[in-house]
Short mmCIF file of C-alpha atoms in Angstrom, two decimals:
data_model
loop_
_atom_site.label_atom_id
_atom_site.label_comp_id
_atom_site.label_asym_id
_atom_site.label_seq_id
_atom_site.Cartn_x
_atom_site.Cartn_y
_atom_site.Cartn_z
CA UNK A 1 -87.28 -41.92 -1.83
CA UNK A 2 -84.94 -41.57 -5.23
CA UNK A 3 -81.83 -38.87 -4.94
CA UNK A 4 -83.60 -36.55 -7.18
CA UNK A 5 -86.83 -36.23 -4.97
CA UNK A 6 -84.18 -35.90 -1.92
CA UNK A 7 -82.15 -32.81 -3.15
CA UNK A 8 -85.37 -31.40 -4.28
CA UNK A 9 -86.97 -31.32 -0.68
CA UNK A 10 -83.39 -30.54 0.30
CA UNK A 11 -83.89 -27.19 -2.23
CA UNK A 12 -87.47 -26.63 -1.43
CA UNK A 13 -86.37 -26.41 2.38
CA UNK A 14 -83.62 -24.28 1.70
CA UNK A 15 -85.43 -21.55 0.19
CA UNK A 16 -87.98 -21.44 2.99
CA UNK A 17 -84.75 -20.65 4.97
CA UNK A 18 -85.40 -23.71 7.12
CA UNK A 19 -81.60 -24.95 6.19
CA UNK A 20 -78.24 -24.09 4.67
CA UNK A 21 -77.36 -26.99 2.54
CA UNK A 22 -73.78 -27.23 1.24
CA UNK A 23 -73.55 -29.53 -1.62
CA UNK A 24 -70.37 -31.97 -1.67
CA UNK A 25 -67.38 -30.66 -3.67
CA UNK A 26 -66.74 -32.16 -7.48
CA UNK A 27 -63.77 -34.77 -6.87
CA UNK A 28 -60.29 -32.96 -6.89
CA UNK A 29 -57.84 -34.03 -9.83
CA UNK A 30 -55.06 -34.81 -6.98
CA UNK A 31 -54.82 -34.63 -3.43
CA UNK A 32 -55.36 -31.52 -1.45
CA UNK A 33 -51.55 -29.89 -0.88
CA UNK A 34 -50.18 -30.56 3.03
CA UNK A 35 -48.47 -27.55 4.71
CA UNK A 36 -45.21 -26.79 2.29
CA UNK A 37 -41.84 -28.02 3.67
CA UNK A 38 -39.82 -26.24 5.66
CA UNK A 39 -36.06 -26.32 6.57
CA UNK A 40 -35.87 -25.02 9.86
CA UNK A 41 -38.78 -27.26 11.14
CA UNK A 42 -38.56 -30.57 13.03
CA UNK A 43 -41.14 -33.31 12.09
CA UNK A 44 -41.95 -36.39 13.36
CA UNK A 45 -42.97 -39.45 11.71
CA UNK A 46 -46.55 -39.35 10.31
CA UNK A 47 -45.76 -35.52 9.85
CA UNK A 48 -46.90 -34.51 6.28
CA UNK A 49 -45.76 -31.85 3.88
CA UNK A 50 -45.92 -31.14 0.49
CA UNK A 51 -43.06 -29.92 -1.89
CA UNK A 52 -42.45 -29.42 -5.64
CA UNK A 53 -45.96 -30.16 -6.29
CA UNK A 54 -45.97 -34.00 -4.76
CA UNK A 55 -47.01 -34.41 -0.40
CA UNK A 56 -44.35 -36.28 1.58
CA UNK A 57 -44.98 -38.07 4.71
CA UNK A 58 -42.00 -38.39 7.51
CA UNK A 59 -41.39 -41.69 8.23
CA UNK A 60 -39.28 -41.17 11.23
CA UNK A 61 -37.88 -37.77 12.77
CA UNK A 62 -36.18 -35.50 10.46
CA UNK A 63 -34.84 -31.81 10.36
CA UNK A 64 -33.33 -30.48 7.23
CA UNK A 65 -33.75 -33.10 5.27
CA UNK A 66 -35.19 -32.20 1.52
CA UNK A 67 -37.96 -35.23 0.87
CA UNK A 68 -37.02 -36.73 -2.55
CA UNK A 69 -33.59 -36.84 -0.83
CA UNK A 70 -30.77 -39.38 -0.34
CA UNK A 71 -32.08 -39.37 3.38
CA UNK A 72 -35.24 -41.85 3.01
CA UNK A 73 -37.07 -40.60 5.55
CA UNK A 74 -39.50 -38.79 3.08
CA UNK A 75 -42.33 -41.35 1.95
CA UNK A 76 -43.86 -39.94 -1.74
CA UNK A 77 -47.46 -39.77 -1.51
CA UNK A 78 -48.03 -38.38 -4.91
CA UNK A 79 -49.11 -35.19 -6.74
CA UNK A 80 -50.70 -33.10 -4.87
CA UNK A 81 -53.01 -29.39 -6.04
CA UNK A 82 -53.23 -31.06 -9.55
CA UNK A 83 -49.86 -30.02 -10.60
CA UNK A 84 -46.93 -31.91 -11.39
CA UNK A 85 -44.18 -33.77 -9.76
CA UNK A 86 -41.19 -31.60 -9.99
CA UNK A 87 -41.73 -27.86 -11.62
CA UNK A 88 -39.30 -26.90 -14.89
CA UNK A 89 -35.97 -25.01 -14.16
CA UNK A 90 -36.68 -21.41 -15.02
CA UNK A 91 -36.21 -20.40 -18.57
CA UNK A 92 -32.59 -20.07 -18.79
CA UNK A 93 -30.46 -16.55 -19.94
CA UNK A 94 -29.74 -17.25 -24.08
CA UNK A 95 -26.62 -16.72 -23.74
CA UNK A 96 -25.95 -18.20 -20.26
CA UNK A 97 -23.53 -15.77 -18.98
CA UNK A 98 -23.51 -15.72 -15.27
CA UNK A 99 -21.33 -14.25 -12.54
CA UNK A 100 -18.30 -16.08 -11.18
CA UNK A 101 -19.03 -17.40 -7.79
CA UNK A 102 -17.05 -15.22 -5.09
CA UNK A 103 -16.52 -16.49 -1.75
CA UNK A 104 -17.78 -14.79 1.34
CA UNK A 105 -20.96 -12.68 -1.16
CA UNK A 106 -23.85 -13.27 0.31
CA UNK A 107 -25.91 -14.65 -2.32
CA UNK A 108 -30.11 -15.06 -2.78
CA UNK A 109 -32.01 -18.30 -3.79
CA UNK A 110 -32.20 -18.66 -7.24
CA UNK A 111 -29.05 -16.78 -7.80
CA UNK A 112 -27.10 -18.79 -10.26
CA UNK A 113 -22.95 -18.67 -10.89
CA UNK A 114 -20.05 -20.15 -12.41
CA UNK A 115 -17.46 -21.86 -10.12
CA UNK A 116 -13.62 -22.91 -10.54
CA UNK A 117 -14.49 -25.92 -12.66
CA UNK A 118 -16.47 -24.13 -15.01
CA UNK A 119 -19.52 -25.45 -14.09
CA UNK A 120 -23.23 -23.53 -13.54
CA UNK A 121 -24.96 -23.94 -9.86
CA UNK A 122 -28.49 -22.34 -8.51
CA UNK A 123 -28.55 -21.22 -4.92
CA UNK A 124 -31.55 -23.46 -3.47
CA UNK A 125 -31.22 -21.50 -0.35
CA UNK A 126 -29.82 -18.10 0.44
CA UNK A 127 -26.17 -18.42 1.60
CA UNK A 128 -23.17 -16.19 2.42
CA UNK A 129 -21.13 -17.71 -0.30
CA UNK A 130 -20.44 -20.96 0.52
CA UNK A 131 -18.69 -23.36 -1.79
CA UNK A 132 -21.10 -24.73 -4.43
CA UNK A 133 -19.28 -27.96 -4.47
CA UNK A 134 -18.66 -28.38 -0.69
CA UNK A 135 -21.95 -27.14 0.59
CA UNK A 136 -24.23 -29.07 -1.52
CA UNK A 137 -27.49 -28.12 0.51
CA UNK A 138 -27.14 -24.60 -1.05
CA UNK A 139 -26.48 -25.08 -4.04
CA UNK A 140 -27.36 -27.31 -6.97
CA UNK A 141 -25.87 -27.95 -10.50
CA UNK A 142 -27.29 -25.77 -13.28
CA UNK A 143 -27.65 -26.06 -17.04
CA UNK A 144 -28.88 -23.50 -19.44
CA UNK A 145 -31.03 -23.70 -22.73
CA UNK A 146 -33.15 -26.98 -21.47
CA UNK A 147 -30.13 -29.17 -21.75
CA UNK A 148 -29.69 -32.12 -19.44
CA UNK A 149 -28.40 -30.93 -16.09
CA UNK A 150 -24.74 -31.80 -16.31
CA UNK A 151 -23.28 -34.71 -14.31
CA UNK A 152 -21.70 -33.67 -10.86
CA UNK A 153 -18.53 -34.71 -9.87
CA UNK A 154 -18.67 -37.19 -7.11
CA UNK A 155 -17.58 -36.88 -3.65
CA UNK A 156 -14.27 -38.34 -2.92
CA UNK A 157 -14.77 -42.22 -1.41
CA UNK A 158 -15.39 -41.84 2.25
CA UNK A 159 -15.03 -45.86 3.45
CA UNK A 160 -15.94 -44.53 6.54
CA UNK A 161 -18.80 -43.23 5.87
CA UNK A 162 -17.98 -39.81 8.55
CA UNK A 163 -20.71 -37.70 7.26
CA UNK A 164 -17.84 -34.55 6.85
CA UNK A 165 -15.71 -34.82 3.68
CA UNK A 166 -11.81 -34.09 3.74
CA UNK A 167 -12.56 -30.42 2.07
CA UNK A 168 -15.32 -29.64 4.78
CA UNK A 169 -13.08 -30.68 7.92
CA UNK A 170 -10.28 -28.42 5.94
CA UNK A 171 -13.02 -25.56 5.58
CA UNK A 172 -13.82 -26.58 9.77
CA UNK A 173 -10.37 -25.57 10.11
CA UNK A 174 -8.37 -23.78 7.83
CA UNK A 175 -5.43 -22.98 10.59
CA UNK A 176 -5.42 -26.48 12.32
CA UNK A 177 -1.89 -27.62 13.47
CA UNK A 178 -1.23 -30.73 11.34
CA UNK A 179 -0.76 -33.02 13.78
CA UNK A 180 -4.83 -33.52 13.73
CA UNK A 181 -5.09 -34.61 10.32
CA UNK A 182 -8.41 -35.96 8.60
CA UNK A 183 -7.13 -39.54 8.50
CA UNK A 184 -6.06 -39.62 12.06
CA UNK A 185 -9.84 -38.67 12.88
CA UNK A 186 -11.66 -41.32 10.22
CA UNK A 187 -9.40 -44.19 11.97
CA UNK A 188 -10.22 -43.45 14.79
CA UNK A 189 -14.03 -43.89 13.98
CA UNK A 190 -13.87 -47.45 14.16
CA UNK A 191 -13.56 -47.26 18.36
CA UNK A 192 -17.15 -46.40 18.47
CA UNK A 193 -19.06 -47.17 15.20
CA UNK A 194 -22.55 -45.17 16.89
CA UNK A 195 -20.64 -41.93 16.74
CA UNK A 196 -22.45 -39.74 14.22
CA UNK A 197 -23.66 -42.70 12.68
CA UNK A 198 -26.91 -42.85 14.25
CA UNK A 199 -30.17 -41.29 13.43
CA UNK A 200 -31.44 -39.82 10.06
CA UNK A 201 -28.69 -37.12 7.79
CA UNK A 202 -29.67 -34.42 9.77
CA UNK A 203 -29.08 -35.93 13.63
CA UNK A 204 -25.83 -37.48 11.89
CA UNK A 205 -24.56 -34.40 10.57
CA UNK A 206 -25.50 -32.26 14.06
CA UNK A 207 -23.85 -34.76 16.34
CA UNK A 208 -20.56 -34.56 14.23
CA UNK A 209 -20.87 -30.55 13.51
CA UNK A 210 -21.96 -30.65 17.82
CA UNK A 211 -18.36 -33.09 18.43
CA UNK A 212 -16.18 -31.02 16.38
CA UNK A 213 -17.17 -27.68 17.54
CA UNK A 214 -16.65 -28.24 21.18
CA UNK A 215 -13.24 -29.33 20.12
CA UNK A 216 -12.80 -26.15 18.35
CA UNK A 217 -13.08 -24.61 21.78
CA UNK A 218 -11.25 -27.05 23.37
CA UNK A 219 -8.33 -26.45 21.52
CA UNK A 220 -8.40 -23.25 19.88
CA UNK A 221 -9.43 -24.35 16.43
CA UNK A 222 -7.25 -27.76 16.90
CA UNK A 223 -4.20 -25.76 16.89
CA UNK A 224 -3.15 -27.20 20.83
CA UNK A 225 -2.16 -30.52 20.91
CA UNK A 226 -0.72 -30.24 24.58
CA UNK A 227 -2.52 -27.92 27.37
CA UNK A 228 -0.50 -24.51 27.10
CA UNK A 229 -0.14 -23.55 31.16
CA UNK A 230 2.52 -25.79 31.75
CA UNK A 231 2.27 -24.27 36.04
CA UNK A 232 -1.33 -26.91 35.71
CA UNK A 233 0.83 -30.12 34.86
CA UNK A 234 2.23 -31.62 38.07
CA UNK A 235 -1.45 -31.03 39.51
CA UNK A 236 -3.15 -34.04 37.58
CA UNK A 237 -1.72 -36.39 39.36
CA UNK A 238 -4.31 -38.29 41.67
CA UNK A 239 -2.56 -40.97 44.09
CA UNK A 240 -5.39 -41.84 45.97
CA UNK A 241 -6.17 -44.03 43.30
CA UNK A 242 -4.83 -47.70 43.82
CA UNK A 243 -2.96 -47.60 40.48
CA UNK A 244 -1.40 -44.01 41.05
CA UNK A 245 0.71 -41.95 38.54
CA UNK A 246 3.68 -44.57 37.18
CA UNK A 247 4.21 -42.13 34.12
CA UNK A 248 5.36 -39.60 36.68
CA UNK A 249 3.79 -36.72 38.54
CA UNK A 250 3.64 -34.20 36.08
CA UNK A 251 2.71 -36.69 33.13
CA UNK A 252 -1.30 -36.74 32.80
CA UNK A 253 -1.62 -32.60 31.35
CA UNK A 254 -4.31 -32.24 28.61
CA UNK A 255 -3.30 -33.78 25.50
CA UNK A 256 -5.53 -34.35 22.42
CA UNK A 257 -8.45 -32.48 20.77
CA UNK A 258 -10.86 -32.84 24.52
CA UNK A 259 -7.54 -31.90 25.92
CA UNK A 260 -7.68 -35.56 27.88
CA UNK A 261 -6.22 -34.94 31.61
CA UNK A 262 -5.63 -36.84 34.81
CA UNK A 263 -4.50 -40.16 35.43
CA UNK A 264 -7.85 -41.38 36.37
CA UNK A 265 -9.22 -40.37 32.72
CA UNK A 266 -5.82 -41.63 31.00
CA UNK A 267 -6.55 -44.96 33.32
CA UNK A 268 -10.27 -45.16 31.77
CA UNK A 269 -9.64 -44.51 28.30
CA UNK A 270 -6.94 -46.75 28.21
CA UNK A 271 -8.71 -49.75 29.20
CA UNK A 272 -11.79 -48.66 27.10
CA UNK A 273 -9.45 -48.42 23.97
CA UNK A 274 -7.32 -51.12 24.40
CA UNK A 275 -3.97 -48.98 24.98
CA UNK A 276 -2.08 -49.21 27.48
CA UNK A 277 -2.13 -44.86 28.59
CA UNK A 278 -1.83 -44.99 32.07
CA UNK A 279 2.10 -45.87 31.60
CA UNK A 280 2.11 -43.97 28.22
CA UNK A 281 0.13 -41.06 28.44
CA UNK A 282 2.13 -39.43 25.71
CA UNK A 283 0.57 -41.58 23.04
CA UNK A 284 -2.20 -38.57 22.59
CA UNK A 285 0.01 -36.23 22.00
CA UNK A 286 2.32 -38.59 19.00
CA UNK A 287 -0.39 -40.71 17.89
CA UNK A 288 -3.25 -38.85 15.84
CA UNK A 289 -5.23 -41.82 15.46
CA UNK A 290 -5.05 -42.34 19.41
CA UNK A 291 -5.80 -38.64 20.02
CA UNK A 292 -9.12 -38.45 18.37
CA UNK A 293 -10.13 -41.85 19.83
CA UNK A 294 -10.06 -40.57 23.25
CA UNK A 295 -11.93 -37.53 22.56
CA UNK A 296 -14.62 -39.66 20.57
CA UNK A 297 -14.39 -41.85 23.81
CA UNK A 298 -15.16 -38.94 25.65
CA UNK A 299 -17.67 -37.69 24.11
CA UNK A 300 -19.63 -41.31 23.60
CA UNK A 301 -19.34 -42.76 27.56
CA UNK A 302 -18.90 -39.60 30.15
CA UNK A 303 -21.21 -37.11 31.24
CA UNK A 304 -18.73 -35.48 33.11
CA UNK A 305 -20.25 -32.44 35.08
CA UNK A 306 -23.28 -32.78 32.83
CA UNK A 307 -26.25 -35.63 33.10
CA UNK A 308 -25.66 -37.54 29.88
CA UNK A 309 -23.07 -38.02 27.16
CA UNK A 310 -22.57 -35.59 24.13
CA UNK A 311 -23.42 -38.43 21.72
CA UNK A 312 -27.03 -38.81 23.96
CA UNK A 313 -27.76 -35.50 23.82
CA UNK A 314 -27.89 -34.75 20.04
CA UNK A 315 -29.16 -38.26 18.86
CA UNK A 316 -31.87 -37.87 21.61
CA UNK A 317 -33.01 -34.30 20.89
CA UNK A 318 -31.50 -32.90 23.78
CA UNK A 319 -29.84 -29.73 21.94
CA UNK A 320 -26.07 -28.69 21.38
CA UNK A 321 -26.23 -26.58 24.94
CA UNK A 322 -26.60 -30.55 26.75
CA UNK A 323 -23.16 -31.15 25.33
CA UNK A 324 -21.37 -27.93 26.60
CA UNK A 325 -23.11 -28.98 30.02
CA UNK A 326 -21.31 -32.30 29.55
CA UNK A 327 -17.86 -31.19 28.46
CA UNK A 328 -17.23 -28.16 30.97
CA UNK A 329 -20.70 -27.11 32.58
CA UNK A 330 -19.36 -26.31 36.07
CA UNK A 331 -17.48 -23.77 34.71
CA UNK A 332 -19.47 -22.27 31.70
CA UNK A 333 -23.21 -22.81 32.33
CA UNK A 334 -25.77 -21.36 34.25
CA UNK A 335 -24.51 -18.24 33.16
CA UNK A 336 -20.92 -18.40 34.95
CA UNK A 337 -19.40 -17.92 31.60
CA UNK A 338 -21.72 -16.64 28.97
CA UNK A 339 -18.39 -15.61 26.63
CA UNK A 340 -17.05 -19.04 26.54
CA UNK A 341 -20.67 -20.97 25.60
CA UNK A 342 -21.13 -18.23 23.16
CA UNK A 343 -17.92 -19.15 21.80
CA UNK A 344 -18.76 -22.45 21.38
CA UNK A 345 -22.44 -21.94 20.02
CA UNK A 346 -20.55 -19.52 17.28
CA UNK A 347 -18.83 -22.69 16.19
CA UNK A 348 -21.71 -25.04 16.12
CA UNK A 349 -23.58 -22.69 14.38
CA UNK A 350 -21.03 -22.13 11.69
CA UNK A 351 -20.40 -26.16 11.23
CA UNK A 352 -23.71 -27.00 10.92
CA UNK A 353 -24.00 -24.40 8.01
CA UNK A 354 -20.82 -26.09 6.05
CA UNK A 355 -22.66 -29.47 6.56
CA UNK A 356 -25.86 -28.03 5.07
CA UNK A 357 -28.02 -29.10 8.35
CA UNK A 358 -29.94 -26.19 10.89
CA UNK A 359 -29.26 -26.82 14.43
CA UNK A 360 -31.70 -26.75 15.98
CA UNK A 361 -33.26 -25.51 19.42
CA UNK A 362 -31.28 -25.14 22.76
CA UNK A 363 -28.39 -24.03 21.50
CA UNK A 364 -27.24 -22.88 25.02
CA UNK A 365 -26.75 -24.12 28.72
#
């Protein structure tokens, strides 16, 4: 039977009220637009989106991370709703006067300003007036009158490749004592080349912003490089062990950013690191370099009172609360000290907004 004798049974039967025929759609010009994009949500690979007119299909797990970014996780599947790729700038103002950018003024997406260097940027997100040139997930270089957008300045050479710049670790902490400099921390990366170096931008950026905020507690906003009750010191001395305390009794007090204590701990990061602390425990506290490596060796191989290491809890999903659990949880969660997690969460929370990253669910312990 030919296709025109088939639709008009099809028709005939229809009208009797014997059927409800639904005729196929006229081909779309592009793909059918995926749910849009969004920040705040976690996807995981296969996940598809759409945004700026184009769908985008996760490759691996990702969080934050714009597709059509540096990140590569976003794989371009083409236009999508029949419009095009990337939507025009907004007409701009003819005589492209715009505010000065204030710091601390909460400011709306779309908002555009003129910072220090003279240059234009657009909030992409809301933001409570973060640096245009620092946090570079908020805002984005702006040109007026259809011009080419002008060239951004690069970021200063990081051969480390630490996912926090200089000027964010100085934003991080503005009062530190300056025996924690920046340097001290990026050689001291090199100890344990996985630390905030694994996963997509987003896990990167959340394990460093998860690191550096529990040593924000640890040492009130890396302003202690020794522990401050001085009554404590003499106790850290543990002579059961078969190597005992040949620095002295009172020698092994928190030193460093994880405030690194006993002589058992001194003992084990010592022989991890290659230095010699057991008999020189007062490396931590004259050495920056050796400092932050025993906090990053913390925070890589112990659990401590928790069930896995800081570094396994944020590159396996586990949330920012895993690593308070793992860095003082006998004494802080399960609601023993509500004040002091919240202190820590406050920090977290604030880091991962100068890195540009959300982050993400369980927050607490």
């Amino acid at each position: 039977m030919s296709r025109q004798r088939i639709m008009s049974s099809l028709a005939a039967a229809a009208a009797a009220g014997a059927l409800t025929v639904v005729l196929p759609a006229s081909p779309a010009a592009a793909a059918d637009c995926a749910a849009a994009w969004n920040s705040a949500a976690a996807y995981h690979g296969g996940a598809t989106v759409s945004y700026k007119g184009r769908n985008w299909t996760a490759k691996w797990w990702t969080q934050n991370e714009t597709p059509g970014g540096s990140s590569g996780v976003w794989a371009d599947k083409g236009t999508c709703g029949g419009g095009t790729s990337t939507p025009s700038q907004p007409p701009a103002s003819g005589s492209c006067n715009h505010p000065d950018w204030v710091a601390g003024r909460s400011y709306a997406a779309g908002d555009v300003v003129r910072y220090t260097d003279g240059k234009l940027y657009r909030a992409e997100h809301a933001n409570p007036g973060y640096d245009p040139v620092i946090s570079t997930w908020y805002w984005e270089p702006y040109t007026c009158g259809g011009s080419s957008p002008a060239p951004t300045t690069p970021a200063p050479s990081n051969p480390s490749g630490f996912v926090v710049s200089e000027a964010q670790f100085n934003q991080m902490f503005p009062s530190r004592n300056p025996f924690y400099t920046y340097k001290g921390l990026v050689d001291a990366l090199s100890a344990y080349p996985a630390f905030a170096r694994t996963g997509g931008d987003t896990v990167k950026k959340q394990e460093a912003a998860a690191f550096l905020a529990n040593i924000n507690h640890e040492t009130g906003g890396l302003v202690h490089v020794v522990e401050q009750n001085t009554a404590n010191y003499s106790h850290y001395c543990d002579r059961s062990q078969p190597y005992g305390c040949p620095a002295g009794q009172s020698a092994y007090y928190g030193r460093g950013p994880i405030q690194l204590s006993w002589n058992f701990n001194y003992k084990a990061a010592g022989d991890a690191l290659g230095i010699n602390l057991l008999n020189n425990p007062n490396l931590v506290q004259t050495d920056p370099a050796v400092a932050w490596k025993t906090a990053i060796w913390y925070w890589m191989t112990q659990n401590g009172p928790g069930t896995m290491t800081g570094h396994s809890a944020m590159v396996n999903g586990r949330g920012f609360g895993e690593t308070i659990r793992s860095i003082n949880g006998s004494l802080e969660c399960g609601g023993r000290n509500p004040a002091q997690v919240q202190s820590r969460i406050n920090a977290y929370q604030k880091f991962t907004q100068i890195l540009g990253v959300a982050p993400g669910g369980n927050l607490s312990c």
